[in-house]
Amino acid sequence: MDAPTTTSADNGTSGENGANNGGGGWFTPRKRGASRPGPHPEGGAAGEDGEGRIAPPTRPVAAIRPVGTGAERAAATPPYGNSPGPQRPAPEARVPQARAPYEHAPYTPVYGGAPEAPAPEAPASHHAYSEPQQPAHASAAHEQQSNASPDAILVRRTMAEVGPVADKVTSYFYALLFVRHPELRSLFPAAMDTQRDRLLKALLTAAEHMDNTAVLVDYLQHLGRGHRKYGTQPAHYPAVGEALIGALSRYATTTWDDEAEAAWVRTYTTISQIMIDSAAENELHAPAWWHAEVVSHDLRTPDIAVVTVRPDQPYPFLAGQYTSLETPWWPRIWRHYSFAGAPRSDGLLSFHVKAVPAGWVSNALVHHARPGDVLRLGPPAGSMTVDHTTDNGLLCLGGGTGIAPIKALVEDVAEHGERRPVEVFYGARTDHDLYDIDTMLRLQQSHPWLQVRPIVDGKAQLPDAVREYGPWNEYDAYLSGPVGMIRSGVHALTGVGIPFERIRHDSLEELVAAAD
């Protein structure tokens, strides 16, 4: 966790803060039957019916008001402005006075045009490995847990119902958002298919973990900080929440009622407040993004390049972390790449990029980027970092360009002057794909505590190779690579006795899917 939870981060997940009890929040649930005219000529809210027309939602959408930063920070630091943004008070509902939101300091996009929209970072497990989150259809099992809050039960019932029609929910969500708030459409990428599911998926992921405070707060603080590079303002959150409630109320036809709506209102209030607070705190000491000039472009294979950039100002990060990157060829489209080395004295940053089929960003970086081009970097993220408080060995599994953060971990151990054993298994489909093996072997020659073992498909399998060596009782494990390799690697590591809490990785399906 990057920062302690503010007092505002607990305003509803316990199920005791009713939306109509005068507590602070973004939403006030609308009474059944109350309506509000939408932008559609017939008075309905935005959404597409089966014939492509704009159709009204089945139930009224909750009214919302923005909130500002947490009370503790507001008392210590004056806000940058006090414009509350657009507000839609609900008829026949008591709306508490909203605190003045932070007005983010203006940043001029490097490529011109409007700032990006509040599209989230892809979710990642930036922790020691834990069991994958359960899908929405498993919510019945959640309800049997004695520690599930009333709000969590209601939220998960909704998620279970809308899961089979997630595509329709997503389409309706964006239709509501863009028709009710057309000024936001220009903030999103022109081709919505590149990030269509991410915003809604991030909100639902947060709601799924609403009873797990540590996971929820860490995840949302990361999202809040990352959203700054899109130009997200506090006033944008009410529009997103309104569209979320509208989409859920339309498709959760059997589980949606006043209680479910109130639970989602409280949940989204908590989600948005944590993100706003995290962004405001981060703004005090870090820019929203960094400009970075390409200084070298090394094409290792026809589809893999090592791209080195020079940030326009100091860029603090830890070995094993990653960042999000935007190119001038595809504005407002960001992808994740790991740092391919520990922090350097000259401030340069390197990334290993593989061009994937139909990958907009990856193909631009591999086939079009040249020295002198200017990219943009988001803030660093991830916790697949070395714990220097122990003397455990490092067991590292890197597949394909996943060797990049593994190389950074090796350099980090070397720079700390430690002689703890480091075992690296470098997996690839062919010998040709071992594009960085020479670098890794040079590191092995320089450091007697390092052992590098290339594993090529067809000759050996990475999980089998891990089982063959060992024992690994005194090792912490690190995995980086394709999703399939992560899964098989975790299975192999737990099979040889390494506990989950000592297995680290930052690649879940959502992150890998976004890294194109």
Coordinates of C-alpha atoms in Angstrom, one line a residue:
M1 CA 0.0 0.0 0.0
D2 CA 1.4 3.3 -1.0
A3 CA -0.4 5.6 1.5
P4 CA -2.7 5.1 4.4
T5 CA -6.4 5.0 3.7
T6 CA -8.1 8.3 4.3
T7 CA -11.2 8.6 6.4
S8 CA -13.3 9.0 3.3
A9 CA -12.2 5.6 2.0
D10 CA -14.6 3.8 4.5
N11 CA -17.8 5.5 3.7
G12 CA -20.0 2.7 2.8
T13 CA -18.4 -0.7 2.4
S14 CA -19.6 -1.8 5.8
G15 CA -23.2 -1.6 4.7
E16 CA -24.1 0.8 7.5
N17 CA -23.9 4.1 5.6
G18 CA -27.3 4.3 4.0
A19 CA -27.4 6.7 1.1
N20 CA -30.3 8.6 2.6
N21 CA -29.0 9.0 6.1
G22 CA -27.2 12.2 5.3
G23 CA -23.7 10.7 4.9
G24 CA -21.4 12.2 2.3
G25 CA -21.3 10.6 -1.1
W26 CA -21.4 11.1 -4.9
F27 CA -24.8 9.5 -5.4
T28 CA -28.2 9.9 -3.8
P29 CA -30.4 6.9 -4.9
R30 CA -33.4 8.1 -6.9
K31 CA -36.8 7.0 -5.6
R32 CA -38.5 4.5 -7.8
G33 CA -40.5 6.2 -10.4
A34 CA -38.6 9.5 -10.3
S35 CA -37.3 10.4 -13.7
R36 CA -34.9 12.9 -15.2
P37 CA -35.0 14.0 -18.8
G38 CA -32.0 12.7 -20.8
P39 CA -30.4 14.1 -24.0
H40 CA -32.5 11.9 -26.2
P41 CA -35.3 13.7 -28.1
E42 CA -37.8 11.5 -26.5
G43 CA -36.5 12.2 -23.0
G44 CA -34.8 8.9 -22.4
A45 CA -31.2 8.4 -21.2
A46 CA -28.5 7.2 -23.6
G47 CA -28.2 3.6 -24.8
E48 CA -28.5 1.6 -27.9
D49 CA -31.4 -0.7 -28.5
G50 CA -31.4 -3.7 -30.8
E51 CA -31.8 -1.5 -33.9
G52 CA -29.0 0.9 -33.0
R53 CA -31.3 3.6 -31.7
I54 CA -30.9 5.4 -28.4
A55 CA -33.1 3.8 -25.8
P56 CA -34.0 4.9 -22.3
P57 CA -32.9 2.9 -19.3
T58 CA -35.3 0.6 -17.5
R59 CA -34.9 2.5 -14.3
P60 CA -33.8 6.1 -13.5
V61 CA -30.1 6.7 -13.0
A62 CA -28.9 7.9 -9.6
A63 CA -28.0 11.5 -9.3
I64 CA -24.5 12.3 -8.4
R65 CA -22.3 15.0 -6.9
P66 CA -18.5 15.1 -7.0
V67 CA -16.5 15.0 -3.9
G68 CA -13.1 16.4 -3.2
T69 CA -10.0 15.0 -1.4
G70 CA -10.2 13.4 2.0
A71 CA -11.0 15.5 5.0
E72 CA -7.6 15.1 6.5
R73 CA -5.8 16.3 3.4
A74 CA -8.3 19.1 2.9
A75 CA -7.5 20.4 6.4
A76 CA -3.8 20.3 5.8
T77 CA -3.6 21.4 2.1
P78 CA -5.7 24.0 0.4
P79 CA -7.4 22.8 -2.8
Y80 CA -6.1 24.1 -6.1
G81 CA -9.6 25.3 -6.9
N82 CA -13.2 25.1 -5.7
S83 CA -15.2 24.5 -8.8
P84 CA -17.5 21.7 -8.0
G85 CA -18.1 20.7 -11.6
P86 CA -21.5 19.7 -13.1
Q87 CA -24.0 18.6 -10.5
R88 CA -27.4 16.9 -11.0
P89 CA -29.4 16.9 -7.7
A90 CA -32.0 14.2 -7.6
P91 CA -35.6 15.3 -7.2
E92 CA -37.2 14.4 -3.9
A93 CA -33.8 13.4 -2.5
R94 CA -31.6 15.1 0.0
V95 CA -28.1 15.6 -1.4
P96 CA -25.4 16.4 1.1
Q97 CA -23.1 19.4 0.4
A98 CA -20.2 18.3 -1.6
R99 CA -16.7 19.3 -0.7
A100 CA -14.7 21.3 -3.3
P101 CA -12.7 19.0 -5.5
Y102 CA -9.1 19.4 -6.4
E103 CA -8.6 21.1 -9.6
H104 CA -5.6 19.4 -11.2
A105 CA -2.8 21.7 -12.4
P106 CA -3.1 21.9 -16.2
Y107 CA -0.7 19.8 -18.3
T108 CA -0.4 20.4 -22.0
P109 CA -0.6 17.1 -24.0
V110 CA 2.7 16.5 -25.9
Y111 CA 0.8 15.8 -29.1
G112 CA -1.8 18.5 -28.8
G113 CA -5.5 17.9 -28.8
A114 CA -7.7 17.1 -25.8
P115 CA -6.4 15.3 -22.7
E116 CA -7.2 11.6 -22.4
A117 CA -10.3 10.2 -20.8
P118 CA -10.5 8.4 -17.5
A119 CA -9.7 5.0 -18.9
P120 CA -8.1 2.8 -16.3
E121 CA -4.9 1.0 -16.2
A122 CA -5.3 -2.7 -16.7
P123 CA -5.6 -4.5 -13.4
A124 CA -2.5 -6.2 -12.2
S125 CA -1.5 -8.2 -9.2
H126 CA 1.2 -6.0 -7.8
H127 CA 1.7 -8.2 -4.8
A128 CA 3.1 -11.6 -3.8
Y129 CA 1.0 -14.1 -5.8
S130 CA -2.5 -14.8 -4.6
E131 CA -5.3 -17.0 -5.9
P132 CA -6.9 -15.4 -9.0
Q133 CA -10.1 -13.4 -8.3
Q134 CA -13.2 -15.4 -8.5
P135 CA -15.5 -14.8 -11.5
A136 CA -18.9 -13.1 -11.0
H137 CA -20.8 -16.3 -11.3
A138 CA -19.2 -17.5 -8.1
S139 CA -20.9 -14.8 -6.1
A140 CA -23.2 -17.4 -4.4
A141 CA -20.1 -18.8 -2.7
H142 CA -19.2 -15.4 -1.6
E143 CA -22.5 -14.9 0.1
Q144 CA -21.9 -17.9 2.2
Q145 CA -18.8 -16.3 3.7
S146 CA -19.7 -15.0 7.2
N147 CA -17.5 -11.9 6.7
A148 CA -19.2 -10.6 3.6
S149 CA -20.8 -7.2 4.1
P150 CA -24.4 -6.6 3.1
D151 CA -23.2 -4.3 0.3
A152 CA -20.8 -6.9 -1.0
I153 CA -23.5 -9.5 -1.2
L154 CA -25.8 -7.2 -3.2
V155 CA -23.0 -6.0 -5.5
R156 CA -21.9 -9.5 -6.2
R157 CA -25.4 -10.6 -7.0
T158 CA -25.6 -7.9 -9.6
M159 CA -22.2 -8.9 -11.1
A160 CA -23.3 -12.5 -11.3
E161 CA -26.4 -11.5 -13.3
V162 CA -24.7 -9.1 -15.7
G163 CA -21.7 -11.4 -16.3
P164 CA -23.2 -13.3 -19.2
V165 CA -24.2 -10.1 -21.0
A166 CA -21.0 -8.1 -20.2
D167 CA -20.7 -7.0 -23.8
K168 CA -24.1 -5.4 -23.8
V169 CA -23.5 -3.8 -20.4
T170 CA -20.3 -2.3 -21.7
S171 CA -21.8 -0.9 -24.9
Y172 CA -24.7 0.6 -23.0
F173 CA -22.3 2.0 -20.4
Y174 CA -20.4 4.0 -23.1
A175 CA -23.6 5.0 -24.9
L176 CA -24.9 6.5 -21.7
L177 CA -21.6 8.2 -21.0
F178 CA -21.2 9.8 -24.4
V179 CA -24.7 10.8 -25.0
R180 CA -25.2 12.4 -21.6
H181 CA -21.7 13.8 -21.6
P182 CA -20.7 14.3 -25.3
E183 CA -17.8 16.5 -24.2
L184 CA -16.1 13.3 -22.8
R185 CA -16.0 11.4 -26.2
S186 CA -13.1 13.4 -27.5
L187 CA -11.1 12.4 -24.5
F188 CA -11.1 8.7 -25.4
P189 CA -9.1 7.0 -28.3
A190 CA -10.7 7.3 -31.7
A191 CA -10.9 3.5 -32.0
M192 CA -12.8 2.4 -28.9
D193 CA -12.1 -1.3 -29.5
T194 CA -8.6 -0.8 -28.2
Q195 CA -9.7 -0.1 -24.7
R196 CA -13.5 -0.7 -24.8
D197 CA -13.7 -3.0 -21.8
R198 CA -11.1 -1.5 -19.5
L199 CA -13.0 1.3 -17.7
L200 CA -15.9 -0.9 -16.8
K201 CA -13.7 -3.8 -16.0
A202 CA -11.6 -1.8 -13.6
L203 CA -14.8 -0.6 -11.8
L204 CA -16.1 -4.1 -11.5
T205 CA -12.8 -5.4 -10.3
A206 CA -12.7 -2.9 -7.5
A207 CA -16.3 -3.7 -6.5
E208 CA -15.4 -7.4 -6.4
H209 CA -12.7 -6.7 -3.8
M210 CA -14.7 -4.2 -1.7
D211 CA -14.4 -6.4 1.4
N212 CA -10.7 -6.8 1.1
T213 CA -9.4 -3.4 2.2
A214 CA -5.7 -4.0 1.6
V215 CA -6.3 -5.2 -2.0
L216 CA -8.9 -2.6 -2.7
V217 CA -7.1 0.4 -1.5
D218 CA -3.8 -0.5 -3.1
Y219 CA -5.5 -1.2 -6.5
L220 CA -7.5 2.0 -6.4
Q221 CA -4.6 4.2 -5.3
H222 CA -2.6 2.8 -8.3
L223 CA -5.5 3.5 -10.6
G224 CA -6.0 7.0 -9.2
R225 CA -2.3 7.9 -9.7
G226 CA -2.3 6.4 -13.2
H227 CA -5.4 8.2 -14.3
R228 CA -3.6 11.5 -14.0
K229 CA -1.9 10.9 -17.3
Y230 CA -5.3 10.7 -19.0
G231 CA -6.1 14.2 -17.8
T232 CA -8.8 12.9 -15.4
Q233 CA -10.5 15.5 -13.2
P234 CA -12.6 15.0 -10.1
A235 CA -15.7 16.3 -12.1
H236 CA -15.3 13.3 -14.5
Y237 CA -16.1 10.7 -11.9
P238 CA -19.8 11.6 -11.4
A239 CA -20.4 11.1 -15.1
V240 CA -18.8 7.7 -15.1
G241 CA -20.7 6.7 -12.0
E242 CA -24.0 7.8 -13.5
A243 CA -23.3 5.7 -16.6
L244 CA -22.3 2.7 -14.5
I245 CA -25.5 2.7 -12.4
G246 CA -27.6 3.2 -15.5
A247 CA -26.0 0.3 -17.4
L248 CA -26.3 -2.1 -14.4
S249 CA -29.9 -1.1 -13.7
R250 CA -30.8 -1.9 -17.3
Y251 CA -29.3 -5.4 -17.4
A252 CA -29.6 -6.6 -13.8
T253 CA -33.3 -7.0 -14.2
T254 CA -33.9 -9.6 -11.5
T255 CA -31.5 -8.5 -8.8
W256 CA -31.7 -4.7 -9.2
D257 CA -33.9 -2.8 -6.7
D258 CA -33.5 0.1 -4.3
E259 CA -31.2 -1.8 -2.0
A260 CA -28.9 -2.9 -4.8
E261 CA -28.8 0.6 -6.2
A262 CA -27.9 2.0 -2.8
A263 CA -25.2 -0.6 -2.3
W264 CA -23.6 0.3 -5.7
V265 CA -23.9 4.0 -4.9
R266 CA -22.0 3.5 -1.7
T267 CA -19.5 1.2 -3.4
Y268 CA -18.8 3.7 -6.2
T269 CA -18.5 6.5 -3.7
T270 CA -15.8 4.6 -1.9
I271 CA -14.0 3.7 -5.2
S272 CA -14.0 7.2 -6.6
Q273 CA -12.9 8.8 -3.3
I274 CA -9.9 6.7 -2.9
M275 CA -8.8 7.4 -6.5
I276 CA -9.4 11.2 -6.1
D277 CA -7.4 11.3 -2.9
S278 CA -4.5 9.2 -4.3
A279 CA -4.3 11.4 -7.4
A280 CA -4.3 14.6 -5.4
E281 CA -1.6 13.3 -3.1
N282 CA 0.5 12.2 -6.0
E283 CA 0.1 15.5 -7.8
L284 CA 2.0 17.2 -4.9
H285 CA 5.3 15.6 -5.8
A286 CA 5.1 14.0 -9.3
P287 CA 4.0 15.1 -12.8
A288 CA 1.1 13.4 -14.6
W289 CA 3.5 12.1 -17.2
W290 CA 7.1 12.4 -18.4
H291 CA 8.3 13.2 -21.9
A292 CA 11.0 10.8 -23.0
E293 CA 13.2 11.1 -26.1
V294 CA 14.3 7.9 -27.9
V295 CA 18.1 7.8 -27.9
S296 CA 18.6 4.3 -29.3
H297 CA 16.6 1.7 -31.1
D298 CA 18.2 -1.8 -31.3
L299 CA 16.3 -4.3 -33.5
R300 CA 17.3 -7.6 -32.0
T301 CA 15.0 -9.8 -34.2
P302 CA 12.6 -8.9 -36.9
D303 CA 9.9 -8.4 -34.3
I304 CA 11.8 -7.5 -31.1
A305 CA 13.5 -4.2 -30.3
V306 CA 15.3 -2.7 -27.3
V307 CA 14.2 0.9 -27.1
T308 CA 16.1 3.3 -24.8
V309 CA 14.8 6.7 -23.9
R310 CA 15.9 9.8 -21.9
P311 CA 13.1 11.3 -19.7
D312 CA 12.9 15.1 -19.6
Q313 CA 13.2 15.0 -15.8
P314 CA 14.2 12.5 -13.2
Y315 CA 12.1 9.3 -13.2
P316 CA 12.2 7.4 -9.9
F317 CA 11.4 3.7 -10.1
L318 CA 12.5 0.3 -8.7
A319 CA 14.0 -2.6 -10.5
G320 CA 11.2 -5.0 -11.5
Q321 CA 8.6 -2.4 -12.0
Y322 CA 6.9 -1.3 -15.2
T323 CA 5.3 1.8 -16.7
S324 CA 2.7 2.7 -19.2
L325 CA 3.8 4.2 -22.5
E326 CA 2.2 6.3 -25.3
T327 CA 3.6 6.9 -28.8
P328 CA 3.0 9.9 -31.1
W329 CA 1.5 7.6 -33.7
W330 CA -1.4 6.5 -31.5
P331 CA -2.4 9.3 -29.1
R332 CA -4.4 8.4 -26.0
I333 CA -3.5 4.7 -26.3
W334 CA -1.2 3.5 -23.5
R335 CA 0.5 0.1 -23.0
H336 CA 2.5 -1.4 -20.2
Y337 CA 6.2 -2.3 -20.5
S338 CA 8.7 -3.4 -17.9
F339 CA 12.0 -1.6 -17.3
A340 CA 14.8 -3.7 -18.7
G341 CA 17.3 -2.7 -16.1
A342 CA 17.9 -1.2 -12.6
P343 CA 18.0 2.6 -12.3
R344 CA 21.0 4.1 -14.0
S345 CA 23.2 7.0 -13.1
D346 CA 22.6 8.6 -16.5
G347 CA 18.8 8.4 -16.1
L348 CA 18.2 6.4 -19.3
L349 CA 15.4 3.8 -19.4
S350 CA 15.3 0.7 -21.6
F351 CA 12.3 -1.4 -22.7
H352 CA 12.1 -4.7 -24.6
V353 CA 9.2 -4.6 -27.1
K354 CA 7.9 -7.4 -29.1
A355 CA 5.6 -6.5 -32.1
V356 CA 2.4 -8.6 -31.7
P357 CA -0.1 -9.1 -34.5
A358 CA -2.4 -6.0 -34.8
G359 CA -0.6 -4.4 -31.8
W360 CA -0.8 -0.7 -32.4
V361 CA 1.7 0.5 -29.9
S362 CA 4.1 -2.5 -30.1
N363 CA 4.4 -2.3 -33.9
A364 CA 4.9 1.4 -33.7
L365 CA 7.8 1.0 -31.2
V366 CA 9.4 -1.8 -33.1
H367 CA 9.0 -0.7 -36.7
H368 CA 8.6 3.1 -36.6
A369 CA 10.3 4.5 -33.6
R370 CA 13.7 6.1 -34.2
P371 CA 16.1 8.2 -32.2
G372 CA 14.7 11.7 -31.7
D373 CA 11.1 10.6 -31.4
V374 CA 9.4 11.7 -28.2
L375 CA 7.2 9.3 -26.2
R376 CA 5.2 9.8 -23.0
L377 CA 5.7 7.7 -19.8
G378 CA 3.1 7.3 -17.1
P379 CA 4.1 6.7 -13.4
P380 CA 6.0 3.5 -12.4
A381 CA 3.9 0.7 -10.9
G382 CA 4.3 -2.9 -9.7
S383 CA 5.8 -4.6 -6.7
M384 CA 7.8 -7.4 -8.3
T385 CA 10.8 -6.0 -6.6
V386 CA 13.6 -7.5 -4.5
D387 CA 13.2 -7.7 -0.7
H388 CA 16.7 -6.6 0.5
T389 CA 15.8 -7.2 4.1
T390 CA 16.3 -11.0 3.6
D391 CA 19.1 -13.1 2.3
N392 CA 16.8 -15.5 0.4
G393 CA 17.9 -16.6 -3.0
L394 CA 16.0 -15.4 -6.1
L395 CA 14.4 -18.0 -8.4
C396 CA 13.5 -16.1 -11.6
L397 CA 11.4 -17.4 -14.5
G398 CA 11.4 -15.1 -17.6
G399 CA 9.7 -16.0 -20.9
G400 CA 10.2 -14.0 -24.1
T401 CA 10.4 -10.3 -23.4
G402 CA 9.6 -11.1 -19.8
I403 CA 13.4 -11.5 -19.4
A404 CA 13.5 -7.6 -19.2
P405 CA 12.4 -7.2 -15.5
I406 CA 14.4 -10.3 -14.6
K407 CA 17.5 -8.7 -15.9
A408 CA 16.6 -5.6 -13.8
L409 CA 16.3 -7.7 -10.7
V410 CA 19.8 -9.3 -11.3
E411 CA 21.3 -5.8 -11.7
D412 CA 19.6 -4.7 -8.6
V413 CA 21.1 -7.5 -6.5
A414 CA 24.5 -6.8 -8.0
E415 CA 24.3 -3.1 -7.2
H416 CA 23.5 -3.8 -3.6
G417 CA 26.7 -5.8 -3.3
E418 CA 24.8 -8.9 -2.2
R419 CA 26.0 -12.5 -2.9
R420 CA 22.7 -14.2 -2.5
P421 CA 22.1 -16.9 -5.1
V422 CA 20.1 -16.0 -8.2
E423 CA 18.8 -18.7 -10.5
V424 CA 17.4 -17.5 -13.9
F425 CA 15.4 -19.8 -16.2
Y426 CA 15.1 -18.0 -19.5
G427 CA 12.3 -19.5 -21.6
A428 CA 11.8 -19.1 -25.4
R429 CA 10.0 -20.9 -28.2
T430 CA 13.2 -21.2 -30.3
D431 CA 16.9 -20.5 -30.0
H432 CA 16.3 -17.4 -32.2
D433 CA 13.9 -16.0 -29.5
L434 CA 16.7 -16.0 -26.9
Y435 CA 17.4 -12.5 -28.1
D436 CA 19.1 -11.3 -24.9
I437 CA 20.9 -14.5 -23.9
D438 CA 24.4 -12.9 -24.6
T439 CA 23.6 -10.1 -22.1
M440 CA 22.5 -12.6 -19.5
L441 CA 25.5 -14.8 -20.0
R442 CA 27.8 -11.8 -19.6
L443 CA 26.1 -11.1 -16.3
Q444 CA 26.7 -14.7 -15.2
Q445 CA 30.4 -14.4 -16.0
S446 CA 30.6 -11.2 -13.9
H447 CA 28.7 -12.6 -10.9
P448 CA 29.5 -16.1 -9.5
W449 CA 26.2 -16.1 -7.5
L450 CA 24.2 -16.0 -10.8
Q451 CA 23.2 -19.0 -12.8
V452 CA 21.4 -18.6 -16.2
R453 CA 19.7 -21.6 -17.8
P454 CA 18.1 -21.1 -21.3
I455 CA 15.0 -23.3 -21.8
V456 CA 13.8 -23.7 -25.4
D457 CA 10.4 -25.3 -26.2
G458 CA 10.8 -28.7 -27.9
K459 CA 14.0 -29.4 -26.1
A460 CA 12.7 -28.9 -22.5
Q461 CA 9.7 -27.4 -20.7
L462 CA 10.2 -24.6 -18.3
P463 CA 8.1 -26.1 -15.4
D464 CA 9.9 -29.4 -15.8
A465 CA 13.3 -27.6 -15.7
V466 CA 12.3 -25.9 -12.5
R467 CA 11.4 -29.2 -10.9
E468 CA 14.6 -30.8 -12.0
Y469 CA 16.8 -28.3 -10.1
G470 CA 16.5 -27.1 -6.6
P471 CA 15.7 -27.5 -3.8
W472 CA 14.0 -24.1 -3.6
N473 CA 13.2 -23.9 0.1
E474 CA 15.3 -20.8 0.6
Y475 CA 14.2 -18.9 -2.5
D476 CA 11.7 -16.2 -3.4
A477 CA 10.3 -16.7 -6.9
Y478 CA 9.7 -14.1 -9.6
L479 CA 7.8 -14.7 -12.8
S480 CA 7.5 -12.5 -15.9
G481 CA 6.2 -13.5 -19.3
P482 CA 3.0 -14.7 -21.1
V483 CA 0.0 -15.7 -19.1
G484 CA 0.4 -19.4 -19.9
M485 CA 3.9 -19.4 -18.6
I486 CA 2.9 -17.6 -15.5
R487 CA 0.2 -20.2 -14.8
S488 CA 2.4 -23.2 -15.4
G489 CA 5.2 -21.6 -13.5
V490 CA 3.1 -20.9 -10.5
H491 CA 1.8 -24.5 -10.6
A492 CA 5.3 -25.9 -10.8
L493 CA 6.6 -23.6 -8.0
T494 CA 3.9 -24.5 -5.6
G495 CA 4.3 -28.1 -6.6
V496 CA 7.9 -28.0 -5.3
G497 CA 6.9 -26.4 -2.0
I498 CA 7.3 -22.7 -2.6
P499 CA 4.4 -21.0 -0.8
F500 CA 2.1 -18.5 -2.6
E501 CA 3.3 -15.6 -0.5
R502 CA 6.9 -16.0 -1.8
I503 CA 5.8 -16.1 -5.5
R504 CA 5.7 -12.6 -7.2
H505 CA 4.5 -11.5 -10.6
D506 CA 2.8 -8.5 -12.2
S507 CA 1.1 -10.2 -15.1
L508 CA -2.5 -11.0 -15.1
E509 CA -4.6 -11.6 -18.2
E510 CA -5.8 -8.0 -18.3
L511 CA -2.3 -6.6 -18.2
V512 CA -0.9 -8.9 -20.9
A513 CA -3.9 -8.3 -23.1
A514 CA -3.2 -4.6 -22.9
A515 CA 0.5 -4.8 -23.6
D516 CA 0.3 -4.7 -27.4

